[in-house]
CSV table of C-alpha atoms in Angstrom, one decimal:
chain,number,residue,atom,x,y,z
A,1,MET,CA,-81.9,-8.3,-21.8
A,2,SER,CA,-82.9,-11.6,-20.1
A,3,ARG,CA,-80.7,-14.2,-18.6
A,4,ILE,CA,-81.6,-16.7,-21.3
A,5,ASN,CA,-80.6,-14.2,-24.1
A,6,ILE,CA,-77.3,-13.6,-22.4
A,7,VAL,CA,-76.6,-17.3,-22.0
A,8,GLY,CA,-77.6,-17.9,-25.6
A,9,TRP,CA,-75.1,-15.3,-26.8
A,10,GLN,CA,-72.5,-16.8,-24.6
A,11,ILE,CA,-73.1,-20.2,-26.0
A,12,LEU,CA,-72.7,-18.8,-29.5
A,13,LEU,CA,-69.4,-17.3,-28.5
A,14,SER,CA,-68.3,-20.6,-27.1
A,15,LEU,CA,-69.2,-22.4,-30.3
A,16,GLY,CA,-67.1,-19.9,-32.2
A,17,PHE,CA,-64.1,-20.7,-30.0
A,18,LEU,CA,-64.7,-24.4,-30.4
A,19,ALA,CA,-64.9,-24.1,-34.2
A,20,VAL,CA,-61.6,-22.3,-34.4
A,21,SER,CA,-59.9,-24.6,-31.9
A,22,TYR,CA,-61.2,-27.7,-33.8
A,23,TYR,CA,-59.7,-26.6,-37.0
A,24,LEU,CA,-56.3,-25.7,-35.5
A,25,VAL,CA,-56.1,-28.9,-33.4
A,26,PHE,CA,-57.5,-31.6,-35.6
A,27,VAL,CA,-56.9,-30.2,-39.1
A,28,LEU,CA,-53.7,-28.2,-38.8
A,29,TRP,CA,-51.6,-29.4,-35.8
A,30,TYR,CA,-52.8,-32.9,-35.1
A,31,PRO,CA,-54.2,-34.4,-38.3
A,32,SER,CA,-55.5,-37.9,-37.9
A,33,PRO,CA,-54.1,-40.3,-36.8
A,34,LEU,CA,-51.4,-38.1,-35.1
A,35,ASP,CA,-54.0,-36.9,-32.6
A,36,LYS,CA,-54.0,-40.4,-31.1
A,37,LEU,CA,-50.3,-40.8,-31.5
A,38,ALA,CA,-49.7,-37.6,-29.5
A,39,GLY,CA,-52.5,-38.2,-27.0
A,40,VAL,CA,-54.1,-34.8,-27.5
A,41,LEU,CA,-57.7,-35.9,-27.0
A,42,ARG,CA,-57.8,-35.8,-23.2
A,43,VAL,CA,-56.3,-32.3,-23.1
A,44,TYR,CA,-58.7,-31.1,-25.8
A,45,LEU,CA,-61.8,-32.5,-23.9
A,46,ILE,CA,-60.7,-30.6,-20.8
A,47,PHE,CA,-60.2,-27.5,-22.9
A,48,VAL,CA,-63.7,-27.9,-24.4
A,49,ALA,CA,-65.3,-28.3,-21.0
A,50,ALA,CA,-63.6,-25.2,-19.7
A,51,ILE,CA,-64.6,-23.1,-22.7
A,52,PHE,CA,-68.1,-24.4,-23.3
A,53,ILE,CA,-69.1,-24.7,-19.6
A,54,LEU,CA,-67.2,-21.8,-18.0
A,55,GLY,CA,-68.8,-19.0,-20.0
A,56,PRO,CA,-72.5,-19.9,-20.1
A,57,PHE,CA,-72.4,-21.2,-16.5
A,58,LEU,CA,-70.8,-18.1,-15.0
A,59,VAL,CA,-73.2,-15.8,-16.9
A,60,PHE,CA,-76.1,-17.8,-15.6
A,61,VAL,CA,-74.8,-17.5,-12.0
A,62,VAL,CA,-73.7,-13.9,-11.9
A,63,PHE,CA,-76.4,-12.4,-14.0
A,64,LYS,CA,-78.4,-9.8,-12.1
A,65,LYS,CA,-82.0,-9.5,-13.2
A,66,ASN,CA,-82.5,-6.0,-11.9
A,67,ARG,CA,-79.8,-4.6,-14.4
A,68,VAL,CA,-81.0,-3.9,-17.9
A,69,ILE,CA,-77.7,-4.8,-19.6
A,70,PRO,CA,-75.1,-6.3,-17.2
A,71,TRP,CA,-72.0,-5.1,-19.2
A,72,VAL,CA,-69.6,-5.6,-16.3
A,73,ASP,CA,-70.8,-9.2,-15.8
A,74,ILE,CA,-70.5,-9.9,-19.5
A,75,PHE,CA,-67.0,-8.3,-19.8
A,76,VAL,CA,-65.6,-10.2,-16.8
A,77,VAL,CA,-67.0,-13.6,-18.0
A,78,ALA,CA,-65.9,-12.9,-21.6
A,79,SER,CA,-62.4,-12.0,-20.4
A,80,LEU,CA,-62.1,-15.2,-18.4
A,81,GLN,CA,-63.3,-17.2,-21.4
A,82,VAL,CA,-60.9,-15.5,-23.8
A,83,THR,CA,-58.0,-16.0,-21.4
A,84,SER,CA,-58.9,-19.7,-20.9
A,85,PHE,CA,-59.1,-20.1,-24.7
A,86,PHE,CA,-55.7,-18.7,-25.4
A,87,TYR,CA,-54.1,-20.5,-22.5
A,88,GLY,CA,-55.6,-23.8,-23.6
A,89,MET,CA,-54.5,-23.3,-27.2
A,90,PHE,CA,-51.0,-22.4,-26.1
A,91,VAL,CA,-50.7,-25.7,-24.1
A,92,ILE,CA,-52.1,-27.7,-27.0
A,93,TYR,CA,-49.8,-25.8,-29.4
A,94,GLN,CA,-46.7,-26.6,-27.3
A,95,GLY,CA,-47.6,-30.3,-27.4
A,96,ARG,CA,-48.3,-30.5,-31.1
A,97,PRO,CA,-46.3,-32.9,-33.3
A,98,VAL,CA,-43.9,-30.8,-35.4
A,99,TRP,CA,-41.6,-33.5,-36.9
A,100,LEU,CA,-41.8,-37.1,-37.8
A,101,VAL,CA,-38.1,-38.0,-37.8
A,102,PHE,CA,-36.4,-41.0,-39.4
A,103,VAL,CA,-33.4,-42.0,-37.2
A,104,VAL,CA,-31.4,-45.2,-38.0
A,105,ASP,CA,-34.3,-47.7,-38.4
A,106,ASP,CA,-37.6,-46.1,-37.3
A,107,PHE,CA,-39.5,-42.8,-37.1
A,108,GLU,CA,-40.0,-40.7,-33.9
A,109,LEU,CA,-42.8,-38.2,-33.3
A,110,VAL,CA,-41.2,-35.0,-32.0
A,111,ARG,CA,-43.4,-32.4,-30.3
A,112,SER,CA,-42.7,-28.7,-30.1
A,113,VAL,CA,-42.0,-29.0,-26.4
A,114,ASP,CA,-39.4,-31.8,-27.0
A,115,ILE,CA,-37.2,-29.9,-29.3
A,116,TYR,CA,-33.6,-29.2,-28.2
A,117,ARG,CA,-33.2,-25.4,-29.0
A,118,THR,CA,-30.1,-24.6,-30.9
A,119,GLU,CA,-29.3,-22.7,-34.1
A,120,THR,CA,-31.5,-24.2,-36.7
A,121,ASP,CA,-31.6,-24.1,-40.5
A,122,VAL,CA,-34.4,-21.8,-41.6
A,123,LEU,CA,-36.0,-24.8,-43.5
A,124,TYR,CA,-36.5,-26.6,-40.1
A,125,GLU,CA,-37.9,-23.7,-38.0
A,126,GLU,CA,-41.3,-24.2,-36.4
A,127,ARG,CA,-44.2,-22.2,-37.8
A,128,PHE,CA,-47.6,-21.6,-36.4
A,129,TRP,CA,-49.4,-22.8,-39.5
A,130,GLN,CA,-47.2,-25.8,-40.2
A,131,ARG,CA,-48.5,-29.3,-40.3
A,132,PRO,CA,-46.3,-32.1,-39.1
A,133,ARG,CA,-43.5,-32.8,-41.6
A,134,PHE,CA,-41.4,-35.9,-42.3
A,135,VAL,CA,-37.6,-35.4,-42.1
A,136,ALA,CA,-34.5,-37.5,-41.4
A,137,ALA,CA,-31.8,-36.8,-38.8
A,138,VAL,CA,-28.1,-37.7,-39.2
A,139,TYR,CA,-25.0,-37.1,-37.1
A,140,SER,CA,-22.8,-34.2,-38.0
A,141,SER,CA,-19.9,-34.8,-40.5
A,142,ASP,CA,-17.7,-32.8,-38.1
A,143,GLY,CA,-16.0,-35.2,-35.8
A,144,ASN,CA,-16.0,-32.9,-32.8
A,145,VAL,CA,-19.7,-32.0,-33.2
A,146,ARG,CA,-20.6,-35.6,-33.8
A,147,SER,CA,-18.9,-36.6,-30.6
A,148,ILE,CA,-20.8,-33.9,-28.6
A,149,GLN,CA,-24.1,-35.1,-30.1
A,150,GLN,CA,-23.3,-38.7,-29.2
A,151,GLN,CA,-22.4,-37.8,-25.6
A,152,GLU,CA,-25.5,-35.7,-25.1
A,153,GLU,CA,-27.6,-38.5,-26.5
A,154,ILE,CA,-26.1,-41.0,-24.1
A,155,PHE,CA,-25.8,-39.0,-20.9
A,156,GLU,CA,-28.6,-36.4,-21.3
A,157,GLY,CA,-31.1,-38.3,-23.4
A,158,VAL,CA,-31.1,-35.7,-26.3
A,159,SER,CA,-31.7,-37.9,-29.3
A,160,LEU,CA,-31.0,-36.8,-32.9
A,161,ALA,CA,-34.7,-36.6,-33.5
A,162,ARG,CA,-34.9,-33.6,-31.0
A,163,ARG,CA,-32.2,-31.7,-32.7
A,164,PRO,CA,-33.3,-29.7,-35.8
A,165,GLU,CA,-29.7,-28.9,-36.7
A,166,THR,CA,-29.3,-32.5,-37.6
A,167,PHE,CA,-32.3,-32.6,-39.9
A,168,VAL,CA,-32.0,-33.3,-43.6
A,169,ALA,CA,-34.6,-33.9,-46.3
A,170,LEU,CA,-36.1,-37.3,-46.1
A,171,GLU,CA,-35.9,-37.7,-49.8
A,172,GLY,CA,-32.1,-37.9,-49.5
A,173,ARG,CA,-32.4,-40.8,-47.2
A,174,ALA,CA,-34.9,-42.8,-49.2
A,175,ALA,CA,-32.5,-45.7,-49.9
A,176,GLU,CA,-31.8,-46.0,-46.2
A,177,VAL,CA,-35.6,-45.9,-45.4
A,178,LEU,CA,-36.2,-48.7,-47.9
A,179,LYS,CA,-33.3,-50.7,-46.6
A,180,LYS,CA,-34.7,-50.5,-43.0
A,181,SER,CA,-38.3,-51.2,-44.0
A,182,ARG,CA,-39.9,-54.3,-42.6
A,183,SER,CA,-42.1,-57.1,-44.0
A,184,PHE,CA,-45.8,-57.0,-43.6
A,185,ASP,CA,-45.6,-60.5,-42.2
A,186,ASP,CA,-44.4,-59.1,-38.9
A,187,LEU,CA,-47.6,-57.1,-38.5
A,188,PHE,CA,-49.7,-60.2,-38.6
A,189,LEU,CA,-48.1,-61.3,-35.3
A,190,VAL,CA,-49.5,-58.3,-33.3
A,191,ASN,CA,-52.5,-57.0,-35.4
A,192,ASP,CA,-55.9,-58.2,-36.6
A,193,PRO,CA,-55.5,-59.6,-40.1
A,194,GLY,CA,-58.6,-57.7,-41.3
A,195,SER,CA,-57.1,-54.4,-40.2
A,196,ILE,CA,-53.9,-55.1,-42.1
A,197,GLU,CA,-55.8,-56.1,-45.3
A,198,ARG,CA,-57.7,-52.8,-45.2
A,199,VAL,CA,-54.5,-50.8,-44.9
A,200,LEU,CA,-52.9,-52.7,-47.8
A,201,LYS,CA,-55.9,-52.0,-49.9
A,202,LYS,CA,-55.7,-48.4,-49.0
A,203,TYR,CA,-52.0,-48.3,-50.0
A,204,PRO,CA,-51.6,-50.7,-52.9
A,205,LEU,CA,-48.1,-49.3,-53.7
A,206,SER,CA,-46.8,-50.0,-50.2
A,207,CYS,CA,-43.9,-52.5,-50.1
A,208,GLY,CA,-42.9,-52.2,-46.4
A,209,TRP,CA,-43.2,-50.3,-43.2
A,210,LEU,CA,-41.3,-48.8,-40.3
A,211,PRO,CA,-42.3,-48.2,-36.6
A,212,LEU,CA,-43.4,-44.7,-35.6
A,213,LYS,CA,-42.8,-44.0,-31.9
A,214,GLY,CA,-45.5,-41.8,-30.3
A,215,VAL,CA,-46.5,-40.5,-26.9
A,216,ASP,CA,-49.5,-42.6,-26.0
A,217,VAL,CA,-49.2,-45.3,-28.7
A,218,ASP,CA,-46.9,-46.4,-31.5
A,219,MET,CA,-48.0,-46.8,-35.1
A,220,ILE,CA,-46.5,-47.5,-38.5
A,221,VAL,CA,-45.3,-45.5,-41.5
A,222,LEU,CA,-45.9,-47.1,-44.9
A,223,VAL,CA,-43.3,-46.7,-47.7
A,224,ASP,CA,-43.2,-47.6,-51.3
A,225,LYS,CA,-40.5,-49.3,-53.4
A,226,ARG,CA,-38.7,-46.0,-53.8
A,227,GLY,CA,-38.5,-45.4,-50.1
A,228,ASP,CA,-41.1,-42.6,-50.2
A,229,VAL,CA,-43.5,-42.2,-47.3
A,230,LEU,CA,-47.1,-43.1,-48.2
A,231,GLY,CA,-48.8,-42.4,-44.9
A,232,VAL,CA,-49.3,-43.2,-41.2
A,233,GLU,CA,-51.6,-46.0,-40.0
A,234,GLU,CA,-53.0,-47.2,-36.7
A,235,LEU,CA,-51.3,-50.6,-36.7
A,236,LYS,CA,-49.2,-51.8,-33.8
A,237,PRO,CA,-45.5,-52.2,-34.8
A,238,TRP,CA,-44.8,-54.6,-31.8
């Protein structure tokens, strides 16, 4: 088996890894435009470079022409590549946006790594195959618990958005969402008018918007007259 054949098979293996990772990252965990909101692109490009360059390059370097089938070389390189793949996917998985949480008057993007771990309702547990979901967060009706939540928010920076035990269905907060929604006139102060018009044509039922706080950038969430979420768009809220 020639060096070119070995490298060719290694490239095919790398392409397989990339196809799986692309689906998981950009279709399941970070659907557009949340990939930009969470800032995953830089990490993914490093991941791609490690997977696509590491395997073929190492095979090309360590391949010994005098051996008919260099199984040891192939096994070592493949093991490194598989390990890199799973480690990279684990890092990306930990940073994925799990919740888009309505708190008071805006939405916050909450990544898996941001979540404050406590006992959680089964409805709001994280799942591997789960796409980002919209929810609302409210203070506990128990006075003592509410006091603890407020103190931890002030002194430890643990916001309600990071506490799944405070989550409730967003549908039940639709009236509050609608009440806090803002006029599109505000968007024209910080965005290109053409971009706003395209968004309004895309969502003809929209009647307002709320800010969505992200990691790298902030965007907006569009809502209709019932307070239901229509979608996320790449417009600056401020």
